């Protein structure tokens, strides 16, 4: 039941993005029309999507070759396939060997990461293919997270586009660039659900929602792996970090997680499942312990769920040294026990800890690890290499890189995605008119903040090599002329002197409008970058207040890998744009947005906190037995009724900005949500969940959406559901659909969603996905906190 139910769900996810794809078509065509970059369907890369079961790691046609190679392998050669080292930067535990070439020649290494020089990649490969006894090619991996040379916004920004089609295209570009230097395996996408902005790696994922996260996960996989995984311009995706890593307690990276099976199934697992269904070739096991069992030695998640329930045929690689870390976790008394536990749980390849290399042979000889288990893992590694076509085409043509990077189409795509990733948080009137977009004839603009002029900063958190970018400041100078752009650094991210603040204030006073670029440096988010304070680092808040107090109109452009708590700014600064880290095209994308050539349409994929004390904060929470009656809470509470509810005595429950929120330069209004049926039957829906065909549309939901402003714009229309009366408590709202709608000024469109049975399926109290009788509320809305609702029932 469970497995069948999940299959149906994946089917509807596919339907959903297909629907969205056609709606997005026109817009992409308009945006990119002259560029030669395709509207959907025109570029060969997007013409057809493979059936992952036919050309991916699971393809039955690989079986015979796998078995014939396996038969000829010695135990040492088998173990070699399960070993991965980092032979480049960064170094860390498990690096620092100098004998990789000898090891490769002896068949003792299956994969390398962080080698980024093509001649060296080919040299290592030549040793594997020509000198090692069995000629098995190496697999070269790298963290290509949001582009390779052409950098796209960080994944949190990519997700803020709510546009899987754009994300797929970005992943395709990343794959064609990285594969051009010989990288055929990316440790991406990171699909960890992240509910806590303290966790630095929130920057690397798609935020807090499993539905959106699943769409994004599948889009990355399709893009990286292309229509045929064995084409030379693909990379095998590695879905990470399996699983629960994003729930690190207190937002502290690598910390333990406690996640009930119910929460795991409904929130944390779906994006992994969607990626696996999209054909992801590999999965990475996480660092964290999950309910007391480290994720890199967890048979329940790695074998029971991933392999038995989902049918995953690819390979699982450990995260960096996470097998070695089983000793520190305390579940392995020594290295041998760590290697044994990881392999038996289902981790096929050891990244960087060297424990499989050091321990597996002895474990196999003693019988502590059955040979059949080693064989299983070797098969999976071979499948990935075969599916990538590495046996037939092991080398990379060194001239390919010359024509692969920064192609005009790729740069245009990067710019378009950056523009779509910006979330306009506030745009209040100054002298009667919203401050943004800035008038084209604005005279003197002050640009303040170190993030505006450091071209490498707004690029993001990827460890792939950086390209030169045109800074935002340089772009403004190009547009407005040198003398019309007044500049002040305003200090650094962490260190600022009084003089630097005074100079910034002086520049602000001499301008007509100030653009303040503040936030975090890229190194402040990503791995090992958890923060206990979520305000502006250093003296930036002081700088902000000093500049705003000049009385000049201020546009605050925030660069960050997470939402930042800025209550003063949201009260006193008229216009605030969350820009995340926009990538290579940061400068032009920002300038076009601020001057109105691009109208923002990004929406938040994480709830934006008012205060760090609210974390973890997420919209799709369960109700409590004591939900506050009022949305706006007074503090301190004034009476018994307003006190003994689930709340803080000194802060609102609500976020500063809800999940799904984002403004436009135009305005939209939503008509009432309408549904075409008053009731459905659980037994009919459950029969559909079990069906192997494309799931039926069982409910049509519509609302009229109007552009009531004076500019054309795009609205990301969202559909949410709530179920009451079910055996397990369900979220106060859960996203079940979204569409981008383009509307001319004054235009109205009827927006229609077709819901399939999985929209109503829950992980119930019998540990199954099923539809249960319920009272259902459905909203079509611009974000997770507003919109009109419609009611219906699911009868038994
Ligand atoms: C990170 C992974 C990454 C790996 C390889 C680890 O520290 O957690 O996300 O893919 O390093 O660079």
Coordinates of C-alpha atoms in Angstrom, one line a residue, residues 39-473:
X39 CA 11.3 28.5 -24.7
X40 CA 10.5 25.0 -23.6
X41 CA 10.9 22.3 -26.2
X42 CA 13.2 24.1 -28.7
X43 CA 16.5 23.2 -27.3
X44 CA 17.6 19.6 -27.9
X45 CA 18.5 19.3 -24.2
X46 CA 14.9 19.8 -23.2
X47 CA 13.2 18.0 -26.0
X48 CA 12.6 14.7 -24.4
X49 CA 12.9 13.3 -20.9
X50 CA 14.2 9.9 -20.6
X51 CA 12.3 7.2 -18.8
X52 CA 14.8 6.8 -15.9
X53 CA 14.2 3.1 -15.8
X54 CA 15.4 2.7 -19.4
X55 CA 18.5 4.8 -19.6
X56 CA 19.4 5.3 -16.0
X57 CA 21.2 3.3 -13.3
X58 CA 18.3 0.9 -13.0
X59 CA 18.3 -0.1 -16.7
X60 CA 18.1 -3.9 -17.0
X61 CA 20.4 -3.7 -20.0
X62 CA 23.3 -3.0 -17.6
X63 CA 22.8 -6.3 -15.7
X64 CA 24.9 -8.6 -17.9
X65 CA 27.9 -6.2 -18.1
X66 CA 27.8 -5.7 -14.4
X67 CA 27.8 -9.4 -13.7
X68 CA 30.6 -10.1 -16.2
X69 CA 32.9 -7.4 -14.7
X70 CA 32.1 -8.5 -11.1
X71 CA 33.0 -12.1 -11.9
X72 CA 36.5 -11.1 -12.9
X73 CA 37.2 -9.0 -9.8
X74 CA 39.4 -9.9 -6.8
X75 CA 38.2 -8.9 -3.4
X76 CA 40.7 -6.1 -3.3
X77 CA 39.5 -4.8 -6.7
X78 CA 36.0 -4.9 -5.4
X79 CA 36.8 -3.0 -2.3
X80 CA 38.7 -0.5 -4.5
X81 CA 35.5 0.4 -6.3
X82 CA 34.0 1.4 -3.0
X83 CA 36.7 3.8 -2.1
X84 CA 36.7 7.5 -2.8
X85 CA 39.4 10.1 -1.9
X86 CA 39.7 13.8 -2.3
X87 CA 42.7 14.4 -4.5
X88 CA 42.4 18.2 -4.6
X89 CA 41.3 21.1 -2.4
X90 CA 39.9 21.2 0.1
X91 CA 41.9 18.9 2.3
X92 CA 40.6 17.4 5.4
X93 CA 40.3 14.1 7.2
X94 CA 41.0 11.4 4.7
X95 CA 43.0 13.5 2.4
X96 CA 46.7 14.1 2.2
X97 CA 47.8 10.8 0.6
X98 CA 50.4 11.1 -2.1
X99 CA 50.0 7.7 -3.7
X100 CA 46.8 8.0 -5.6
X101 CA 48.4 7.1 -8.9
X102 CA 49.8 3.9 -7.5
X103 CA 46.5 3.1 -5.8
X104 CA 44.6 3.6 -9.0
X105 CA 47.0 1.4 -10.9
X106 CA 46.3 -1.3 -8.3
X107 CA 42.5 -0.9 -8.7
X108 CA 42.2 0.5 -5.2
X109 CA 40.2 3.6 -5.9
X110 CA 36.8 3.8 -7.5
X111 CA 36.2 7.6 -7.5
X112 CA 38.0 10.9 -6.8
X113 CA 36.5 14.2 -5.8
X114 CA 37.8 17.7 -6.1
X115 CA 40.1 17.2 -9.0
X116 CA 39.3 20.0 -11.3
X117 CA 42.2 20.1 -13.8
X118 CA 41.3 18.3 -17.0
X119 CA 44.8 17.1 -17.8
X120 CA 45.0 15.6 -14.3
X121 CA 41.6 14.0 -14.6
X122 CA 42.6 12.4 -17.9
X123 CA 45.9 11.4 -16.4
X124 CA 44.3 9.6 -13.5
X125 CA 41.7 8.1 -15.8
X126 CA 44.5 6.8 -18.1
X127 CA 46.0 5.0 -15.2
X128 CA 42.7 3.4 -14.3
X129 CA 41.7 2.5 -17.8
X130 CA 45.1 1.5 -19.2
X131 CA 47.2 0.4 -16.3
X132 CA 44.8 -1.2 -13.8
X133 CA 44.1 -4.9 -14.4
X134 CA 40.4 -4.5 -15.1
X135 CA 40.4 -1.1 -16.8
X136 CA 37.5 0.1 -14.8
X137 CA 37.2 3.9 -15.2
X138 CA 37.2 6.3 -12.3
X139 CA 34.3 8.5 -11.5
X140 CA 35.2 12.2 -10.8
X141 CA 32.9 14.1 -8.5
X142 CA 32.6 17.7 -7.3
X143 CA 30.2 19.9 -5.5
X144 CA 28.6 21.7 -8.5
X145 CA 25.8 23.2 -6.5
X146 CA 24.4 26.1 -8.5
X147 CA 26.3 26.2 -11.7
X148 CA 29.9 25.5 -12.5
X149 CA 31.6 28.4 -14.2
X150 CA 28.3 30.2 -15.1
X151 CA 27.0 30.6 -11.6
X152 CA 23.3 30.7 -10.9
X153 CA 21.7 31.9 -7.6
X154 CA 22.3 29.8 -4.6
X155 CA 19.8 27.0 -4.4
X156 CA 17.6 28.9 -1.9
X157 CA 17.4 31.6 -4.5
X158 CA 16.8 29.1 -7.3
X159 CA 13.9 27.7 -5.3
X160 CA 12.5 31.2 -4.7
X161 CA 11.7 31.3 -8.5
X162 CA 9.2 28.5 -7.8
X163 CA 10.1 27.5 -11.3
X164 CA 11.3 23.9 -11.8
X165 CA 11.7 24.5 -15.5
X166 CA 14.2 27.2 -14.9
X167 CA 16.0 25.1 -12.3
X168 CA 16.2 22.2 -14.7
X169 CA 17.7 24.4 -17.4
X170 CA 20.3 25.7 -14.9
X171 CA 21.2 22.2 -13.9
X172 CA 21.6 21.3 -17.6
X173 CA 24.0 24.2 -18.1
X174 CA 25.9 23.2 -15.0
X175 CA 26.2 19.7 -16.2
X176 CA 27.4 20.7 -19.7
X177 CA 30.0 23.1 -18.2
X178 CA 31.3 20.7 -15.5
X179 CA 31.3 17.7 -17.7
X180 CA 33.4 19.6 -20.2
X181 CA 36.3 19.4 -17.8
X182 CA 35.6 15.8 -16.9
X183 CA 33.3 16.1 -13.9
X184 CA 30.6 13.5 -14.4
X185 CA 29.2 13.4 -10.8
X186 CA 27.8 16.3 -8.8
X187 CA 27.1 16.2 -5.1
X188 CA 23.8 18.0 -5.7
X189 CA 20.9 18.6 -5.3
X190 CA 20.7 19.1 -1.6
X191 CA 17.1 18.4 -0.9
X192 CA 17.1 18.6 2.9
X193 CA 14.0 20.2 4.3
X194 CA 15.2 23.2 6.4
X195 CA 13.0 24.8 8.9
X196 CA 15.6 26.7 10.9
X197 CA 17.4 29.7 9.5
X198 CA 20.2 29.3 12.0
X199 CA 21.4 26.3 10.0
X200 CA 23.8 27.6 7.5
X201 CA 23.0 25.0 4.9
X202 CA 19.5 26.4 4.5
X203 CA 21.2 28.3 1.7
X204 CA 21.9 25.1 -0.2
X205 CA 18.4 23.7 -0.4
X206 CA 14.8 24.6 -1.5
X207 CA 13.5 25.6 1.9
X208 CA 10.9 24.2 4.2
X209 CA 8.2 22.7 2.0
X210 CA 8.1 19.1 0.8
X211 CA 5.9 19.7 -2.2
X212 CA 8.0 22.5 -3.6
X213 CA 11.2 20.7 -2.5
X214 CA 10.1 17.6 -4.4
X215 CA 9.5 19.7 -7.6
X216 CA 12.9 21.2 -7.3
X217 CA 14.6 18.0 -6.5
X218 CA 13.3 16.3 -9.6
X219 CA 14.1 19.3 -11.7
X220 CA 17.7 19.3 -10.7
X221 CA 18.0 15.6 -11.4
X222 CA 16.4 15.9 -14.8
X223 CA 18.7 18.8 -15.6
X224 CA 22.0 17.2 -14.5
X225 CA 21.3 13.8 -15.9
X226 CA 19.7 15.0 -19.2
X227 CA 17.7 12.9 -21.5
X228 CA 20.3 10.1 -21.6
X229 CA 22.7 9.7 -18.8
X230 CA 25.4 8.2 -21.1
X231 CA 25.6 11.4 -23.2
X232 CA 29.0 13.1 -22.6
X233 CA 27.5 16.3 -21.2
X234 CA 25.6 14.9 -18.2
X235 CA 26.5 14.4 -14.6
X236 CA 25.1 11.8 -12.3
X237 CA 23.1 13.6 -9.6
X238 CA 23.8 12.8 -5.9
X239 CA 20.8 13.6 -3.7
X240 CA 21.9 14.7 -0.3
X241 CA 22.0 14.5 2.7
X242 CA 19.9 11.4 3.4
X243 CA 18.2 12.0 5.7
X244 CA 17.1 14.5 8.3
X245 CA 20.3 16.6 8.2
X246 CA 18.2 19.8 7.9
X247 CA 16.6 19.2 11.3
X248 CA 19.9 19.6 13.2
X249 CA 18.9 20.5 16.7
X250 CA 19.3 24.2 17.5
X251 CA 20.3 24.8 13.9
X252 CA 23.8 23.7 14.7
X253 CA 25.4 22.0 11.8
X254 CA 26.2 18.3 12.2
X255 CA 24.0 18.1 15.3
X256 CA 21.6 15.2 16.1
X257 CA 18.1 15.0 14.8
X258 CA 15.0 13.5 16.3
X259 CA 12.3 13.1 13.7
X260 CA 9.3 10.8 14.1
X261 CA 8.4 8.5 11.3
X262 CA 5.3 10.5 10.7
X263 CA 7.3 13.7 10.2
X264 CA 10.0 11.9 8.2
X265 CA 7.4 10.4 5.8
X266 CA 5.4 13.5 5.3
X267 CA 8.1 16.2 5.3
X268 CA 11.7 15.0 5.1
X269 CA 11.5 12.1 2.8
X270 CA 9.3 13.3 -0.1
X271 CA 12.0 15.3 -1.9
X272 CA 14.4 12.4 -1.8
X273 CA 11.7 10.1 -3.1
X274 CA 10.9 12.5 -5.9
X275 CA 14.6 12.7 -6.9
X276 CA 14.8 8.9 -6.9
X277 CA 11.7 8.7 -9.0
X278 CA 13.2 11.2 -11.4
X279 CA 16.1 8.7 -11.8
X280 CA 18.8 10.1 -9.5
X281 CA 21.8 7.9 -9.9
X282 CA 23.3 8.4 -6.5
X283 CA 22.3 9.4 -2.9
X284 CA 24.6 10.7 -0.2
X285 CA 24.1 9.5 3.4
X286 CA 24.2 12.3 5.9
X287 CA 26.4 13.2 8.9
X288 CA 23.6 13.5 11.5
X289 CA 22.2 10.9 13.8
X290 CA 18.6 10.3 13.2
X291 CA 16.6 9.1 16.2
X292 CA 19.8 7.8 17.7
X293 CA 21.1 6.0 14.7
X294 CA 23.7 7.9 12.5
X295 CA 22.3 8.4 9.0
X296 CA 25.4 6.8 7.5
X297 CA 24.7 3.6 9.4
X298 CA 21.0 3.5 9.3
X299 CA 19.5 0.4 7.8
X300 CA 15.9 1.6 8.1
X301 CA 16.4 4.6 5.9
X302 CA 19.2 3.3 3.6
X303 CA 17.9 -0.2 3.0
X304 CA 14.3 -0.5 4.1
X305 CA 13.0 2.7 2.7
X306 CA 15.4 3.7 0.0
X307 CA 16.0 0.3 -1.6
X308 CA 13.1 -1.9 -0.6
X309 CA 10.2 0.6 -0.6
X310 CA 11.4 3.0 -3.3
X311 CA 13.3 0.5 -5.4
X312 CA 16.4 2.7 -5.7
X313 CA 19.0 0.9 -7.9
X314 CA 21.8 3.4 -7.8
X315 CA 24.7 3.9 -5.4
X316 CA 24.9 5.4 -1.9
X317 CA 28.0 7.4 -1.1
X318 CA 28.8 8.5 2.5
X319 CA 29.2 12.1 3.2
X320 CA 32.8 13.3 3.8
X321 CA 34.3 11.0 6.4
X322 CA 30.9 10.2 7.9
X323 CA 31.8 6.5 8.1
X324 CA 34.9 7.4 10.2
X325 CA 32.6 9.7 12.3
X326 CA 30.6 6.7 13.4
X327 CA 33.3 6.2 16.1
X328 CA 32.8 9.8 17.4
X329 CA 29.0 9.2 17.3
X330 CA 29.6 6.4 19.7
X331 CA 27.9 3.6 17.7
X332 CA 31.2 2.0 16.6
X333 CA 33.9 1.1 19.0
X334 CA 36.6 1.3 16.4
X335 CA 37.2 1.8 12.7
X336 CA 36.5 -1.7 11.8
X337 CA 33.1 -1.6 13.5
X338 CA 32.3 1.7 11.7
X339 CA 33.1 0.3 8.3
X340 CA 31.1 -2.8 9.0
X341 CA 28.0 -0.9 10.2
X342 CA 28.1 1.5 7.3
X343 CA 28.4 -1.2 4.6
X344 CA 25.8 -3.4 6.2
X345 CA 23.4 -0.5 6.5
X346 CA 23.7 0.2 2.8
X347 CA 26.5 2.8 2.2
X348 CA 28.2 1.6 -0.9
X349 CA 31.0 4.1 -1.2
X350 CA 33.2 5.6 1.4
X351 CA 34.0 9.3 0.8
X352 CA 37.3 10.3 2.3
X353 CA 37.4 8.3 5.5
X354 CA 39.5 5.5 4.0
X355 CA 37.9 3.0 6.3
X356 CA 36.6 0.8 3.5
X357 CA 40.1 0.7 2.1
X358 CA 41.6 0.0 5.5
X359 CA 39.1 -2.3 7.0
X360 CA 36.9 -4.1 4.5
X361 CA 39.3 -6.8 3.4
X362 CA 39.9 -8.0 7.0
X363 CA 36.2 -7.8 7.7
X364 CA 35.4 -9.9 4.7
X365 CA 38.1 -12.5 5.6
X366 CA 36.8 -12.8 9.1
X367 CA 33.2 -13.2 7.8
X368 CA 32.1 -10.1 9.7
X369 CA 31.0 -8.7 6.4
X370 CA 29.5 -11.2 4.0
X371 CA 31.0 -11.1 0.5
X372 CA 27.6 -10.9 -1.0
X373 CA 27.2 -7.5 0.7
X374 CA 30.4 -6.2 -0.9
X375 CA 29.3 -7.6 -4.2
X376 CA 26.0 -5.7 -4.0
X377 CA 27.7 -2.5 -3.4
X378 CA 30.2 -3.0 -6.2
X379 CA 27.3 -3.8 -8.6
X380 CA 25.8 -0.4 -7.7
X381 CA 29.0 1.5 -8.3
X382 CA 29.5 -0.3 -11.6
X383 CA 26.0 0.5 -12.7
X384 CA 26.6 4.2 -12.2
X385 CA 29.8 4.1 -14.2
X386 CA 28.2 2.1 -17.0
X387 CA 25.1 4.2 -17.1
X388 CA 27.3 7.3 -17.5
X389 CA 29.0 5.6 -20.5
X390 CA 32.4 5.9 -18.7
X391 CA 33.5 2.5 -19.9
X392 CA 33.0 3.5 -23.5
X393 CA 34.1 7.1 -23.2
X394 CA 36.4 7.5 -20.2
X395 CA 38.3 10.5 -21.3
X396 CA 37.3 14.1 -21.7
X397 CA 38.3 16.0 -24.8
X398 CA 40.5 18.8 -23.4
X399 CA 39.4 21.3 -26.0
X400 CA 35.8 21.0 -25.0
X401 CA 36.1 23.4 -22.1
X402 CA 37.1 26.2 -24.4
X403 CA 33.6 26.4 -25.9
X404 CA 31.6 25.3 -22.9
X405 CA 31.7 28.2 -20.4
X406 CA 29.8 31.4 -20.2
X407 CA 27.8 30.8 -23.4
X408 CA 25.6 33.7 -24.2
X409 CA 22.5 31.5 -23.6
X410 CA 23.9 30.3 -20.3
X411 CA 24.5 33.9 -19.1
X412 CA 21.0 35.0 -20.2
X413 CA 19.6 32.1 -18.3
X414 CA 21.6 33.0 -15.3
X415 CA 20.3 36.6 -15.5
X416 CA 16.8 35.5 -15.9
X417 CA 16.9 33.1 -13.0
X418 CA 18.6 35.7 -10.8
X419 CA 15.8 38.2 -11.6
X420 CA 13.2 35.5 -10.8
X421 CA 14.9 34.7 -7.5
X422 CA 14.6 38.1 -6.0
X423 CA 11.9 38.5 -3.4
X424 CA 10.5 42.0 -2.9
X425 CA 9.8 42.1 0.8
X426 CA 8.6 45.7 1.1
X427 CA 7.9 48.6 -1.3
X428 CA 6.3 51.5 0.6
X429 CA 5.5 54.8 -0.9
X430 CA 7.9 57.7 -0.7
X431 CA 6.1 61.0 -1.5
X432 CA 3.0 59.1 -2.6
X433 CA 4.7 56.6 -5.0
X434 CA 6.2 53.2 -4.2
X435 CA 9.9 53.7 -4.0
X436 CA 10.6 50.9 -6.5
X437 CA 11.1 50.7 -9.4
X438 CA 13.5 53.7 -9.4
X439 CA 12.7 56.2 -12.1
X440 CA 15.0 55.9 -15.1
X441 CA 15.9 59.6 -14.8
X442 CA 17.0 59.4 -11.2
X443 CA 20.0 61.7 -10.9
X444 CA 22.3 60.8 -8.1
X445 CA 22.4 57.4 -6.6
X446 CA 24.4 56.5 -3.6
X447 CA 25.6 52.9 -3.4
X448 CA 26.7 51.9 0.0
X449 CA 27.8 48.6 1.4
X450 CA 30.8 46.4 0.8
X451 CA 28.6 43.8 -1.0
X452 CA 28.0 46.2 -3.9
X453 CA 31.5 46.5 -5.0
X454 CA 33.1 43.1 -4.3
X455 CA 32.5 41.2 -7.5
X456 CA 33.2 37.9 -5.9
X457 CA 30.8 38.2 -3.0
X458 CA 27.4 37.9 -4.5
X459 CA 28.3 34.8 -6.3
X460 CA 27.2 32.3 -3.8
X461 CA 28.4 29.4 -1.8
X462 CA 29.6 26.9 -4.5
X463 CA 33.1 25.6 -4.2
X464 CA 33.4 25.4 -8.0
X465 CA 35.9 27.8 -9.5
X466 CA 34.6 31.4 -9.6
X467 CA 34.2 33.5 -12.7
X468 CA 34.7 37.2 -12.9
X469 CA 31.4 39.0 -12.5
X470 CA 30.4 42.6 -13.1
X471 CA 29.6 44.0 -9.7
X472 CA 26.3 45.7 -9.1
X473 CA 28.1 48.9 -8.5

